[in-house]
Tab-separated table of C-alpha atoms and ligand atoms in Angstrom:
chain	number	residue	atom	x	y	z
W	1465	MET	CA	52.433	-107.410	-49.196
W	1466	PHE	CA	55.453	-107.810	-46.954
W	1467	SER	CA	56.638	-111.311	-46.118
W	1468	LYS	CA	58.138	-110.504	-42.706
W	1469	ILE	CA	57.666	-107.573	-40.338
W	1470	LEU	CA	59.890	-106.717	-37.393
W	1471	VAL	CA	57.936	-105.234	-34.514
W	1472	ALA	CA	60.160	-102.598	-32.899
W	1473	ASN	CA	58.201	-102.252	-29.691
W	1474	ARG	CA	57.038	-104.032	-26.552
W	1475	GLY	CA	53.934	-104.404	-24.391
W	1476	GLU	CA	50.349	-104.372	-25.582
W	1477	ILE	CA	51.093	-102.552	-28.846
W	1478	ALA	CA	53.662	-105.179	-29.885
W	1479	VAL	CA	51.014	-107.858	-29.279
W	1480	ARG	CA	48.445	-105.766	-31.188
W	1481	ILE	CA	50.789	-105.456	-34.204
W	1482	ILE	CA	51.665	-109.177	-34.194
W	1483	ARG	CA	47.944	-110.001	-34.288
W	1484	ALA	CA	47.431	-107.760	-37.318
W	1485	CYS	CA	50.425	-109.343	-39.092
W	1486	LYS	CA	49.143	-112.860	-38.451
W	1487	GLU	CA	45.738	-112.011	-39.872
W	1488	LEU	CA	47.451	-110.644	-42.978
W	1489	GLY	CA	49.566	-113.778	-43.323
W	1490	VAL	CA	52.792	-111.890	-42.659
W	1491	ARG	CA	55.536	-113.509	-40.558
W	1492	THR	CA	56.691	-111.589	-37.487
W	1493	VAL	CA	59.928	-110.883	-35.684
W	1494	GLY	CA	59.804	-109.781	-32.079
W	1495	VAL	CA	62.642	-107.882	-30.451
W	1496	TYR	CA	62.965	-107.658	-26.703
W	1497	SER	CA	65.221	-106.237	-24.015
W	1498	GLU	CA	66.827	-108.265	-21.238
W	1499	ALA	CA	64.008	-107.062	-18.961
W	1500	ASP	CA	61.399	-108.436	-21.405
W	1501	LYS	CA	62.642	-112.020	-21.794
W	1502	ASP	CA	59.311	-113.408	-20.565
W	1503	SER	CA	57.155	-110.883	-22.375
W	1504	LEU	CA	54.169	-112.009	-24.385
W	1505	HIS	CA	55.246	-110.304	-27.606
W	1506	ALA	CA	58.504	-112.264	-27.623
W	1507	GLN	CA	56.512	-115.483	-27.273
W	1508	LEU	CA	53.817	-114.652	-29.848
W	1509	ALA	CA	56.151	-113.565	-32.645
W	1510	ASP	CA	57.292	-116.259	-35.094
W	1511	GLU	CA	60.891	-115.548	-34.071
W	1512	SER	CA	62.350	-113.301	-31.391
W	1513	LEU	CA	65.713	-111.694	-30.720
W	1514	CYS	CA	67.175	-110.024	-27.654
W	1515	ILE	CA	68.470	-106.613	-28.751
W	1516	GLY	CA	70.038	-105.236	-25.577
W	1517	GLY	CA	69.772	-104.246	-21.957
W	1518	PRO	CA	66.702	-103.090	-20.041
W	1519	LYS	CA	67.328	-99.362	-20.582
W	1520	PRO	CA	65.329	-98.097	-23.588
W	1521	GLN	CA	68.506	-96.480	-24.978
W	1522	ASP	CA	70.141	-99.910	-25.063
W	1523	SER	CA	67.281	-101.762	-26.765
W	1524	TYR	CA	63.995	-100.264	-28.016
W	1525	LEU	CA	65.758	-96.987	-28.890
W	1526	ASN	CA	68.899	-98.683	-30.180
W	1527	ILE	CA	68.672	-98.049	-33.928
W	1528	SER	CA	71.672	-100.131	-34.962
W	1529	ALA	CA	70.555	-103.119	-32.868
W	1530	ILE	CA	67.067	-102.984	-34.408
W	1531	ILE	CA	68.332	-102.598	-37.976
W	1532	SER	CA	70.766	-105.504	-37.395
W	1533	ALA	CA	67.909	-107.643	-36.096
W	1534	ALA	CA	65.872	-106.804	-39.212
W	1535	GLU	CA	68.806	-107.694	-41.477
W	1536	ILE	CA	69.671	-110.949	-39.700
W	1537	THR	CA	66.045	-112.101	-39.908
W	1538	ASP	CA	65.557	-110.844	-43.471
W	1539	SER	CA	62.612	-108.655	-42.445
W	1540	ASP	CA	61.274	-106.418	-45.196
W	1541	ALA	CA	59.483	-103.912	-42.967
W	1542	ILE	CA	59.543	-102.484	-39.437
W	1543	HIS	CA	56.493	-101.431	-37.451
W	1544	PRO	CA	57.529	-98.946	-34.739
W	1545	GLY	CA	54.263	-98.910	-32.719
W	1546	TYR	CA	53.977	-95.792	-30.527
W	1547	GLY	CA	56.593	-94.133	-28.339
W	1548	PHE	CA	60.244	-95.230	-28.684
W	1549	LEU	CA	61.256	-94.695	-32.356
W	1550	ALA	CA	57.769	-94.162	-33.780
W	1551	GLU	CA	58.249	-90.438	-34.461
W	1552	ASN	CA	61.979	-90.463	-35.088
W	1553	ALA	CA	62.501	-89.159	-38.642
W	1554	HIS	CA	66.139	-90.244	-38.584
W	1555	PHE	CA	65.145	-93.836	-37.793
W	1556	ALA	CA	62.597	-93.811	-40.631
W	1557	GLU	CA	65.383	-92.615	-42.949
W	1558	VAL	CA	67.811	-95.287	-41.791
W	1559	CYS	CA	65.149	-97.935	-42.460
W	1560	GLU	CA	64.575	-96.685	-46.003
W	1561	SER	CA	68.297	-96.439	-46.724
W	1562	CYS	CA	68.686	-100.080	-45.642
W	1563	GLY	CA	65.870	-101.121	-47.952
W	1564	ILE	CA	63.500	-101.813	-45.051
W	1565	LYS	CA	60.017	-100.279	-45.251
W	1566	PHE	CA	59.177	-98.097	-42.250
W	1567	ILE	CA	55.467	-98.647	-41.520
W	1568	GLY	CA	54.377	-95.073	-41.053
W	1569	PRO	CA	54.530	-91.712	-42.799
W	1570	THR	CA	57.590	-90.459	-44.694
W	1571	PRO	CA	60.630	-89.166	-42.781
W	1572	GLU	CA	59.774	-85.726	-44.157
W	1573	ASN	CA	56.180	-85.964	-42.805
W	1574	ILE	CA	57.561	-86.921	-39.387
W	1575	ARG	CA	60.166	-84.145	-39.393
W	1576	THR	CA	57.696	-81.466	-40.498
W	1577	MET	CA	55.108	-82.280	-37.843
W	1578	GLY	CA	57.775	-82.855	-35.196
W	1579	ASP	CA	58.482	-79.137	-35.399
W	1580	LYS	CA	55.373	-77.723	-33.755
W	1581	ILE	CA	56.095	-74.191	-35.001
W	1582	GLN	CA	56.389	-75.354	-38.598
W	1583	ALA	CA	53.192	-77.372	-38.157
W	1584	ARG	CA	51.382	-74.246	-36.928
W	1585	ARG	CA	52.700	-72.229	-39.865
W	1586	ILE	CA	51.574	-74.794	-42.434
W	1587	MET	CA	48.089	-75.114	-40.923
W	1588	ARG	CA	47.745	-71.327	-40.739
W	1589	LYS	CA	48.805	-71.002	-44.381
W	1590	HIS	CA	45.986	-73.376	-45.293
W	1591	SER	CA	43.378	-71.406	-43.304
W	1592	ILE	CA	43.094	-73.940	-40.496
W	1593	PRO	CA	42.626	-72.064	-37.221
W	1594	VAL	CA	45.607	-72.402	-34.893
W	1595	ILE	CA	45.783	-71.299	-31.250
W	1596	PRO	CA	46.577	-67.552	-31.224
W	1597	GLY	CA	50.326	-67.088	-30.728
W	1598	SER	CA	53.687	-66.988	-32.458
W	1599	LEU	CA	54.385	-68.561	-35.837
W	1600	ASP	CA	58.155	-68.243	-35.384
W	1601	PRO	CA	60.524	-69.281	-32.607
W	1602	VAL	CA	60.555	-66.786	-29.744
W	1603	ASN	CA	64.248	-66.174	-29.108
W	1604	THR	CA	64.332	-63.465	-26.435
W	1605	LYS	CA	62.347	-62.673	-23.324
W	1606	GLU	CA	61.642	-59.239	-24.819
W	1607	ASP	CA	59.877	-60.905	-27.752
W	1608	ALA	CA	58.016	-63.173	-25.345
W	1609	LEU	CA	56.855	-60.135	-23.351
W	1610	LYS	CA	55.697	-58.371	-26.525
W	1611	LEU	CA	53.676	-61.422	-27.521
W	1612	ALA	CA	52.118	-61.718	-24.067
W	1613	GLN	CA	51.176	-58.033	-24.293
W	1614	LYS	CA	49.356	-58.751	-27.534
W	1615	LEU	CA	47.764	-62.069	-26.466
W	1616	GLN	CA	46.990	-61.061	-22.865
W	1617	TYR	CA	47.706	-63.410	-19.953
W	1618	PRO	CA	47.561	-66.302	-19.358
W	1619	VAL	CA	49.967	-67.510	-22.028
W	1620	ILE	CA	51.796	-70.784	-22.427
W	1621	ILE	CA	55.404	-71.377	-23.497
W	1622	LYS	CA	55.894	-74.586	-25.459
W	1623	ALA	CA	58.960	-76.310	-26.892
W	1624	ALA	CA	59.044	-76.451	-30.713
W	1625	ALA	CA	60.301	-80.025	-30.505
W	1626	GLY	CA	57.968	-80.897	-27.615
W	1627	GLY	CA	54.452	-82.220	-27.594
W	1628	GLY	CA	52.593	-84.297	-25.111
W	1629	GLY	CA	53.008	-81.643	-22.448
W	1630	ARG	CA	56.765	-81.883	-21.960
W	1631	GLY	CA	58.582	-78.589	-21.581
W	1632	MET	CA	55.467	-76.437	-21.208
W	1633	ARG	CA	55.092	-73.422	-18.903
W	1634	ILE	CA	51.874	-71.563	-18.146
W	1635	CYS	CA	52.429	-67.888	-17.237
W	1636	HIS	CA	50.074	-65.373	-15.671
W	1637	SER	CA	52.319	-62.277	-15.428
W	1638	ASP	CA	55.390	-60.549	-16.891
W	1639	VAL	CA	57.494	-61.588	-13.887
W	1640	ARG	CA	56.559	-65.243	-14.308
W	1641	LEU	CA	57.057	-65.103	-18.057
W	1642	ILE	CA	60.586	-63.728	-17.719
W	1643	SER	CA	61.694	-66.486	-15.349
W	1644	ALA	CA	59.782	-69.239	-17.179
W	1645	PHE	CA	61.234	-68.252	-20.540
W	1646	ILE	CA	64.844	-69.141	-19.713
W	1647	THR	CA	63.933	-72.371	-17.881
W	1648	ALA	CA	61.652	-73.433	-20.750
W	1649	GLN	CA	64.500	-72.897	-23.227
W	1650	SER	CA	67.046	-74.836	-21.194
W	1651	GLU	CA	64.552	-77.630	-20.425
W	1652	ALA	CA	63.792	-77.906	-24.138
W	1653	GLU	CA	67.523	-78.087	-24.916
W	1654	VAL	CA	68.034	-80.879	-22.370
W	1655	ALA	CA	64.904	-82.854	-23.292
W	1656	PHE	CA	64.940	-82.486	-27.084
W	1657	GLY	CA	68.371	-81.086	-27.998
W	1658	ASN	CA	66.507	-78.077	-29.380
W	1659	SER	CA	65.994	-74.949	-27.302
W	1660	CYS	CA	63.401	-73.363	-29.623
W	1661	VAL	CA	60.227	-72.308	-27.836
W	1662	TYR	CA	57.055	-70.482	-28.885
W	1663	VAL	CA	54.230	-68.728	-27.066
W	1664	GLU	CA	50.472	-69.260	-27.303
W	1665	LYS	CA	47.434	-67.823	-25.595
W	1666	TYR	CA	46.557	-70.277	-22.800
W	1667	LEU	CA	42.990	-71.444	-23.377
W	1668	HIS	CA	40.761	-71.796	-20.332
W	1669	GLU	CA	39.728	-75.396	-19.608
W	1670	PRO	CA	39.448	-76.573	-23.208
W	1671	ARG	CA	38.504	-80.018	-24.392
W	1672	HIS	CA	41.116	-82.080	-26.157
W	1673	ILE	CA	39.616	-83.451	-29.374
W	1674	GLU	CA	41.623	-85.338	-31.957
W	1675	ILE	CA	40.758	-86.541	-35.450
W	1676	GLN	CA	41.993	-89.848	-36.864
W	1677	ILE	CA	43.080	-89.635	-40.468
W	1678	VAL	CA	44.094	-92.326	-42.921
W	1679	ALA	CA	46.027	-91.617	-46.128
W	1680	ASP	CA	47.478	-93.753	-48.901
W	1681	ASN	CA	50.551	-93.011	-51.007
W	1682	TYR	CA	48.406	-91.631	-53.838
W	1683	GLY	CA	46.799	-88.615	-52.185
W	1684	ASN	CA	43.584	-90.305	-50.997
W	1685	ILE	CA	42.713	-89.219	-47.472
W	1686	VAL	CA	39.731	-89.832	-45.203
W	1687	HIS	CA	39.025	-89.065	-41.557
W	1688	LEU	CA	37.499	-91.508	-39.085
W	1689	GLY	CA	35.901	-89.081	-36.678
W	1690	GLU	CA	37.143	-87.776	-33.370
W	1691	ARG	CA	38.279	-89.017	-29.986
W	1692	ASP	CA	37.743	-86.968	-26.856
W	1693	CYS	CA	40.933	-87.248	-24.804
W	1694	SER	CA	40.220	-84.601	-22.196
W	1695	ILE	CA	40.456	-86.984	-19.229
W	1696	GLN	CA	44.153	-86.639	-18.513
W	1697	ARG	CA	46.462	-86.514	-15.539
W	1698	ARG	CA	49.776	-84.722	-15.949
W	1699	TYR	CA	49.318	-84.819	-19.726
W	1700	GLN	CA	48.822	-88.594	-19.655
W	1701	LYS	CA	45.534	-89.577	-21.193
W	1702	LEU	CA	43.577	-91.977	-19.007
W	1703	ILE	CA	40.105	-92.244	-20.556
W	1704	GLU	CA	39.284	-91.696	-24.229
W	1705	GLU	CA	35.953	-91.902	-25.983
W	1706	THR	CA	34.212	-91.511	-29.291
W	1707	PRO	CA	32.033	-89.798	-30.272
W	1708	SER	CA	32.892	-86.831	-28.071
W	1709	PRO	CA	29.925	-85.626	-25.991
W	1710	ALA	CA	30.937	-82.124	-27.162
W	1711	VAL	CA	31.029	-82.747	-30.901
W	1712	ASP	CA	27.935	-82.691	-33.105
W	1713	ALA	CA	27.747	-83.719	-36.763
W	1714	ARG	CA	28.462	-80.178	-37.930
W	1715	LEU	CA	31.580	-79.744	-35.795
W	1716	ARG	CA	32.752	-83.243	-36.761
W	1717	LYS	CA	32.473	-82.327	-40.422
W	1718	LYS	CA	34.444	-79.125	-39.865
W	1719	LEU	CA	37.176	-80.863	-37.841
W	1720	GLY	CA	37.380	-83.617	-40.441
W	1721	GLU	CA	37.795	-81.060	-43.223
W	1722	TYR	CA	40.531	-79.252	-41.297
W	1723	ALA	CA	42.349	-82.531	-40.615
W	1724	ILE	CA	42.172	-83.672	-44.239
W	1725	LYS	CA	43.211	-80.278	-45.562
W	1726	GLY	CA	46.192	-80.229	-43.171
W	1727	ALA	CA	47.258	-83.736	-44.124
W	1728	LYS	CA	46.949	-82.942	-47.843
W	1729	ALA	CA	49.050	-79.818	-47.332
W	1730	ILE	CA	52.072	-81.946	-46.407
W	1731	ASN	CA	51.249	-84.856	-48.732
W	1732	TYR	CA	50.789	-87.084	-45.708
W	1733	SER	CA	50.666	-90.858	-45.956
W	1734	ASN	CA	49.658	-93.635	-43.518
W	1735	VAL	CA	47.628	-93.088	-40.338
W	1736	GLY	CA	47.898	-89.925	-38.281
W	1737	THR	CA	46.089	-87.820	-35.726
W	1738	MET	CA	45.360	-84.097	-35.704
W	1739	GLU	CA	44.962	-82.704	-32.199
W	1740	PHE	CA	42.646	-79.779	-31.599
W	1741	LEU	CA	41.583	-77.800	-28.553
W	1742	LEU	CA	37.906	-76.939	-28.310
W	1743	ASP	CA	37.065	-73.795	-26.403
W	1744	ALA	CA	33.936	-74.766	-24.492
W	1745	LYS	CA	32.577	-71.209	-24.264
W	1746	THR	CA	33.083	-69.968	-27.799
W	1747	HIS	CA	32.815	-73.425	-29.442
W	1748	LYS	CA	35.900	-72.484	-31.462
W	1749	VAL	CA	38.395	-75.182	-32.368
W	1750	TYR	CA	42.100	-74.692	-32.854
W	1751	PHE	CA	44.748	-76.967	-34.338
W	1752	MET	CA	47.328	-77.863	-31.692
W	1753	GLU	CA	49.691	-80.485	-33.117
W	1754	MET	CA	49.811	-83.603	-35.253
W	1755	ASN	CA	50.912	-87.082	-34.178
W	1756	THR	CA	52.463	-89.113	-36.971
W	1757	ARG	CA	51.984	-92.552	-35.410
W	1758	ILE	CA	49.342	-95.077	-34.393
W	1759	GLN	CA	48.101	-93.916	-30.996
W	1760	VAL	CA	47.409	-95.760	-27.768
W	1761	GLU	CA	43.716	-94.876	-28.008
W	1762	HIS	CA	43.221	-96.078	-31.619
W	1763	PRO	CA	40.878	-98.941	-30.523
W	1764	VAL	CA	37.925	-96.653	-29.793
W	1765	THR	CA	38.004	-95.499	-33.414
W	1766	GLU	CA	38.277	-99.116	-34.580
W	1767	GLU	CA	35.245	-100.021	-32.496
W	1768	VAL	CA	32.962	-97.379	-34.026
W	1769	THR	CA	34.217	-97.734	-37.623
W	1770	GLY	CA	34.914	-101.459	-37.809
W	1771	ILE	CA	38.256	-100.591	-39.436
W	1772	ASP	CA	41.433	-102.336	-38.234
W	1773	LEU	CA	43.855	-99.409	-38.145
W	1774	VAL	CA	47.003	-101.478	-37.637
W	1775	LYS	CA	46.217	-103.773	-40.575
W	1776	LEU	CA	45.463	-100.671	-42.621
W	1777	GLN	CA	48.831	-99.149	-41.660
W	1778	ILE	CA	50.587	-102.234	-42.978
W	1779	GLN	CA	48.532	-102.365	-46.171
W	1780	LEU	CA	49.090	-98.669	-46.875
W	1781	ALA	CA	52.840	-98.991	-46.249
W	1782	ALA	CA	52.861	-101.919	-48.688
W	1783	GLY	CA	51.502	-99.531	-51.319
W	1784	GLN	CA	47.856	-100.548	-51.355
W	1785	LYS	CA	45.321	-97.958	-52.423
W	1786	LEU	CA	42.830	-96.705	-49.841
W	1787	ASN	CA	39.513	-98.378	-50.597
W	1788	LEU	CA	37.521	-96.168	-48.223
W	1789	LYS	CA	35.332	-93.276	-49.358
W	1790	GLN	CA	34.492	-90.536	-46.872
W	1791	ASP	CA	30.739	-90.744	-47.478
W	1792	LYS	CA	30.812	-94.519	-46.994
W	1793	ILE	CA	32.371	-94.260	-43.529
W	1794	LYS	CA	29.666	-94.662	-40.929
W	1795	LEU	CA	30.387	-94.037	-37.275
W	1796	LYS	CA	28.218	-96.427	-35.326
W	1797	ASN	CA	27.739	-96.908	-31.574
W	1798	HIS	CA	29.868	-95.458	-28.789
W	1799	ALA	CA	33.237	-96.575	-27.409
W	1800	ILE	CA	35.170	-95.744	-24.248
W	1801	GLU	CA	38.692	-96.826	-23.330
W	1802	CYS	CA	40.265	-96.894	-19.865
W	1803	ARG	CA	44.027	-97.207	-19.709
W	1804	ILE	CA	44.845	-99.651	-16.927
W	1805	ASN	CA	48.181	-98.661	-15.394
W	1806	ALA	CA	50.248	-100.530	-12.804
W	1807	GLU	CA	50.155	-97.529	-10.483
W	1808	ASP	CA	48.853	-96.843	-7.004
W	1809	PRO	CA	46.104	-94.200	-7.170
W	1810	GLU	CA	46.151	-94.009	-3.343
W	1811	HIS	CA	49.778	-92.863	-3.424
W	1812	ASP	CA	49.922	-90.242	-6.161
W	1813	PHE	CA	49.893	-92.866	-8.913
W	1814	ILE	CA	53.375	-94.119	-8.146
W	1815	PRO	CA	54.381	-97.001	-10.426
W	1816	SER	CA	53.690	-100.425	-8.962
W	1817	PRO	CA	55.695	-102.988	-10.944
W	1818	GLY	CA	56.026	-106.604	-9.809
W	1819	LYS	CA	54.698	-110.079	-10.346
W	1820	ILE	CA	51.080	-110.727	-11.295
W	1821	GLU	CA	50.007	-113.765	-9.260
W	1822	PHE	CA	46.419	-113.767	-10.432
W	1823	LEU	CA	44.673	-112.301	-13.444
W	1824	TYR	CA	41.053	-112.433	-14.509
W	1825	GLN	CA	39.941	-110.411	-17.523
W	1826	PRO	CA	36.372	-109.229	-18.021
W	1827	GLY	CA	34.382	-110.462	-20.984
W	1828	GLY	CA	30.994	-110.251	-22.617
W	1829	LEU	CA	29.450	-108.531	-25.620
W	1830	GLY	CA	31.150	-105.269	-26.514
W	1831	ILE	CA	34.180	-105.726	-24.275
W	1832	ARG	CA	37.743	-105.722	-25.580
W	1833	VAL	CA	40.968	-105.960	-23.580
W	1834	ASP	CA	44.245	-105.132	-25.335
W	1835	THR	CA	47.048	-106.325	-23.079
W	1836	HIS	CA	50.328	-108.203	-22.819
W	1837	ILE	CA	49.971	-109.344	-19.206
W	1838	TYR	CA	49.245	-112.891	-18.000
W	1839	SER	CA	49.158	-114.762	-14.678
W	1840	GLY	CA	52.756	-115.208	-13.552
W	1841	TYR	CA	54.070	-112.263	-15.593
W	1842	THR	CA	56.390	-109.805	-13.864
W	1843	ILE	CA	55.878	-106.164	-14.863
W	1844	PRO	CA	59.357	-104.678	-15.279
W	1845	SER	CA	60.114	-101.289	-13.738
W	1846	HIS	CA	61.980	-99.923	-16.759
W	1847	TYR	CA	59.036	-98.914	-18.940
W	1848	ASP	CA	55.784	-96.987	-18.770
W	1849	SER	CA	53.110	-98.438	-16.540
W	1850	LEU	CA	50.387	-99.187	-19.138
W	1851	ILE	CA	49.471	-102.861	-18.679
W	1852	ALA	CA	46.075	-103.110	-20.371
W	1853	LYS	CA	43.435	-101.151	-22.221
W	1854	LEU	CA	39.819	-101.893	-21.460
W	1855	ILE	CA	37.599	-100.854	-24.345
W	1856	VAL	CA	33.815	-100.997	-24.233
W	1857	ARG	CA	31.548	-100.548	-27.236
W	1858	LYS	CA	27.785	-100.222	-26.881
W	1859	LYS	CA	24.939	-98.448	-28.661
W	1860	THR	CA	24.883	-95.467	-26.351
W	1861	ARG	CA	27.284	-93.674	-24.050
W	1862	GLN	CA	25.173	-94.547	-21.021
W	1863	GLU	CA	25.268	-98.248	-21.903
W	1864	CYS	CA	29.033	-98.013	-22.308
W	1865	ILE	CA	29.301	-96.570	-18.808
W	1866	ASP	CA	27.046	-99.303	-17.357
W	1867	VAL	CA	29.042	-102.089	-19.008
W	1868	LEU	CA	32.336	-100.407	-18.125
W	1869	LYS	CA	31.289	-100.379	-14.487
W	1870	ARG	CA	30.528	-104.114	-14.583
W	1871	ALA	CA	33.760	-104.870	-16.488
W	1872	LEU	CA	35.889	-102.869	-14.041
W	1873	GLU	CA	34.314	-104.808	-11.169
W	1874	GLU	CA	35.105	-108.103	-12.891
W	1875	PHE	CA	38.713	-107.207	-13.780
W	1876	MET	CA	41.087	-108.756	-11.219
W	1877	ILE	CA	44.826	-108.188	-11.165
W	1878	ASP	CA	46.640	-109.312	-8.001
W	1879	PRO	CA	48.676	-108.227	-6.104
W	1880	VAL	CA	50.038	-105.302	-8.126
W	1881	LYS	CA	48.260	-102.004	-7.621
W	1882	THR	CA	46.354	-100.730	-10.648
W	1883	THR	CA	44.084	-97.870	-11.672
W	1884	ILE	CA	41.052	-100.173	-12.038
W	1885	GLY	CA	39.394	-99.119	-8.774
W	1886	PHE	CA	40.084	-95.471	-9.523
W	1887	TYR	CA	38.154	-95.705	-12.816
W	1888	ARG	CA	35.173	-97.226	-11.005
W	1889	ARG	CA	34.919	-93.980	-9.052
W	1890	VAL	CA	35.579	-91.682	-12.015
W	1891	ILE	CA	32.837	-93.164	-14.194
W	1892	GLU	CA	30.310	-92.637	-11.391
W	1893	ASP	CA	31.063	-88.918	-11.184
W	1894	SER	CA	27.886	-87.061	-12.157
W	1895	GLU	CA	29.699	-84.620	-14.455
W	1896	PHE	CA	31.471	-87.494	-16.209
W	1897	VAL	CA	28.151	-89.268	-16.621
W	1898	LYS	CA	26.722	-86.105	-18.189
W	1899	GLY	CA	29.707	-85.890	-20.535
W	1900	ASN	CA	30.442	-82.536	-18.990
W	1901	TYR	CA	34.220	-82.528	-18.617
W	1902	ASN	CA	37.367	-80.850	-19.947
W	1903	THR	CA	41.155	-81.107	-19.591
W	1904	HIS	CA	40.938	-80.010	-15.944
W	1905	PHE	CA	38.315	-82.547	-14.905
W	1906	LEU	CA	40.701	-85.059	-13.307
W	1907	GLU	CA	42.673	-82.424	-11.444
W	1908	LYS	CA	39.422	-81.274	-9.817
W	1909	PHE	CA	38.119	-84.789	-9.324
W	1910	LEU	CA	41.294	-85.781	-7.465
W	1911	GLU	CA	41.151	-82.629	-5.354
W	1912	GLU	CA	37.496	-83.239	-4.413
W	1913	ASN	CA	38.003	-86.935	-3.686
W	1914	ARG	CA	41.226	-86.682	-1.650
W	1915	GLU	CA	41.557	-88.953	1.441
W	1916	GLU	CA	38.178	-90.578	1.202
E	1203	MV4	C1	47.385	-76.010	-24.290
E	1203	MV4	C2	46.283	-75.912	-23.427
E	1203	MV4	C3	45.628	-74.692	-23.367
E	1203	MV4	N1	46.038	-73.655	-24.130
E	1203	MV4	N2	47.745	-74.944	-25.034
E	1203	MV4	C4	48.781	-80.366	-22.936
E	1203	MV4	C5	49.513	-81.436	-23.682
E	1203	MV4	C6	50.089	-80.786	-24.904
E	1203	MV4	N3	49.820	-81.618	-26.041
E	1203	MV4	C7	49.435	-79.456	-25.003
E	1203	MV4	N4	48.560	-79.311	-23.859
E	1203	MV4	C8	47.766	-78.225	-23.697
E	1203	MV4	N5	48.083	-77.136	-24.411
E	1203	MV4	C9	47.072	-73.811	-24.958
E	1203	MV4	N6	47.451	-72.792	-25.712
E	1203	MV4	C10	45.918	-77.037	-22.704
E	1203	MV4	C11	46.658	-78.204	-22.838
E	1203	MV4	C12	46.211	-79.351	-22.137
E	1203	MV4	C13	46.185	-79.439	-20.772
E	1203	MV4	C14	46.633	-78.402	-19.972
E	1203	MV4	C15	46.555	-78.486	-18.617
E	1203	MV4	C16	46.051	-79.641	-18.011
E	1203	MV4	C17	45.636	-80.692	-18.758
E	1203	MV4	C18	45.698	-80.596	-20.143
E	1203	MV4	C19	45.252	-81.649	-20.895
E	1203	MV4	C20	45.289	-81.548	-22.254
E	1203	MV4	C21	45.770	-80.400	-22.874
C-alpha cells in the first residue's frame, strides 16, 4: 500500500478521497488554489500546499506545480478525482515517469477511450452494439452528407475528442448539416485541439444508462450494475439512480457483459464507466463512450453494493488483486442522488457563489451527504457549482423518493441560492415518480413549470 497520496483535486471529491485514504491508513497531501485557502480538503489533509492562482490552468490543471508538490512532500501516488486532470493521458504518463503512481487506468487506456471514434471501433470489433454511424473521422461535408443519407435524419455530429456533450450538433436536414459541419470542426479544434468529428444517427429521447466496472491489473473484471443518468440539463447530470427503472435483470446482465467485454478488449485496469443509450421503443442498447475515472455519481453504486469505490481504486492501483466475484455481487436496495448546485433555478440556473452563513444538513437512516461546505465557507466563483451530493438509500424506489422529499425539506443552506427547492418539485412530478423519464425529461419539465 502507498504511504502518502497527493489528492489533485478540490471540493467534495477531494474530501471523499481523503476519507478513503484515512481509512486505509495512508497519509494525505492536499493541494489548493489561492481561491481555496479556506477549503475543507486543505484542512482535512495531513499536509496542504498552495499550488497556484484561482484559475484552473494555474493550479488544478498545472501539471508541473502538482508534480512538484508530490515530490516536495514525498508522495508516492496521486489521486486525480474527476474533472481537471483525471482523464489526461499525458498527466498520467508524467506521473509514471516521475515514479509516482497515478491512481487510475493506464495512460494508454485513457488515450484509447479519449478518442471516441477509436472507442466505437474497438467496441464494434468485439460485437458490442454501437450507435449507428461512422467508425472513422468524417473529414468533408460531402462525406457527412453521404452518411446522413444512409442513416436518415436526424443525425448528430460529435467531436472525436469530446464527450459530455461538448461540441455536439444535432441536424435535421442537409442544409443544417452543411453549416453545422464546419462549426463543429472549428469548435472541436478550439475546445480540444483536435478538429476530428464523426456522425451518428440521433436517437429519439433515449435513456442514459451507464455500467460501473472494476478491474485489477491481472485481467479480473466485474461490473457493479447500472446507473440511470437520464435526468440532465444541458448535458449536466442532476439526478442519478440505481437500479434504473428501465433495466430488468436480463438487460442488466447483457449490459454488464458488454461492459466487461469492452474493458477486457483494451486490457483495462482500475474503475471505469461504460455509457450506453437505451432506445425506449426498441429496447435496444448502444455503447456511447467510456469514462476512465471515478464519477460524480459513484455513491449510488456504493450504496447498493456496499463497496467503497474510492478505496478500491487505491487498492487496485497499489497492485492488489480484485477479491470480488461477479456471482457474489448482490445489488440490494435502491439509491438516488441529487446534485446540489449553488445555482439559481429561478434565473436559468445561473451560478450563485458567495458566503454560506447558515448550513443544516439532513440526517437519518439511509441518508448520505457528500460535501465540502460548512457554515462560514465562501463558495468561490472560479469552479463548477456542485456544493453537495444528497444520496438516499432505501429498500424501494418509492421509499427513496419519500425520504428524499423529507431530506430536501430539512436541508438548509443560507443565503446562497441552490437547486434544493427545484429537486423538491422534480421528485413530485408524476412521471418521475413512475420512473417514466428519459434524457429530455428535464427540458420538458422546465418548459411545463415555467413562471409558476
Ligand atoms: C446522443 C443522444 C442521442 N443520439 N447521441 C449527450 C452527452 C454526450 N455524452 C452524448 N449525449 C447524447 N448523445 C445520439 N446518437 C443523446 C445524448 C444525450 C442527450 C441529448 C440531448 C439532451 C439531453 C441528453 C442527455 C443525455 C444524452
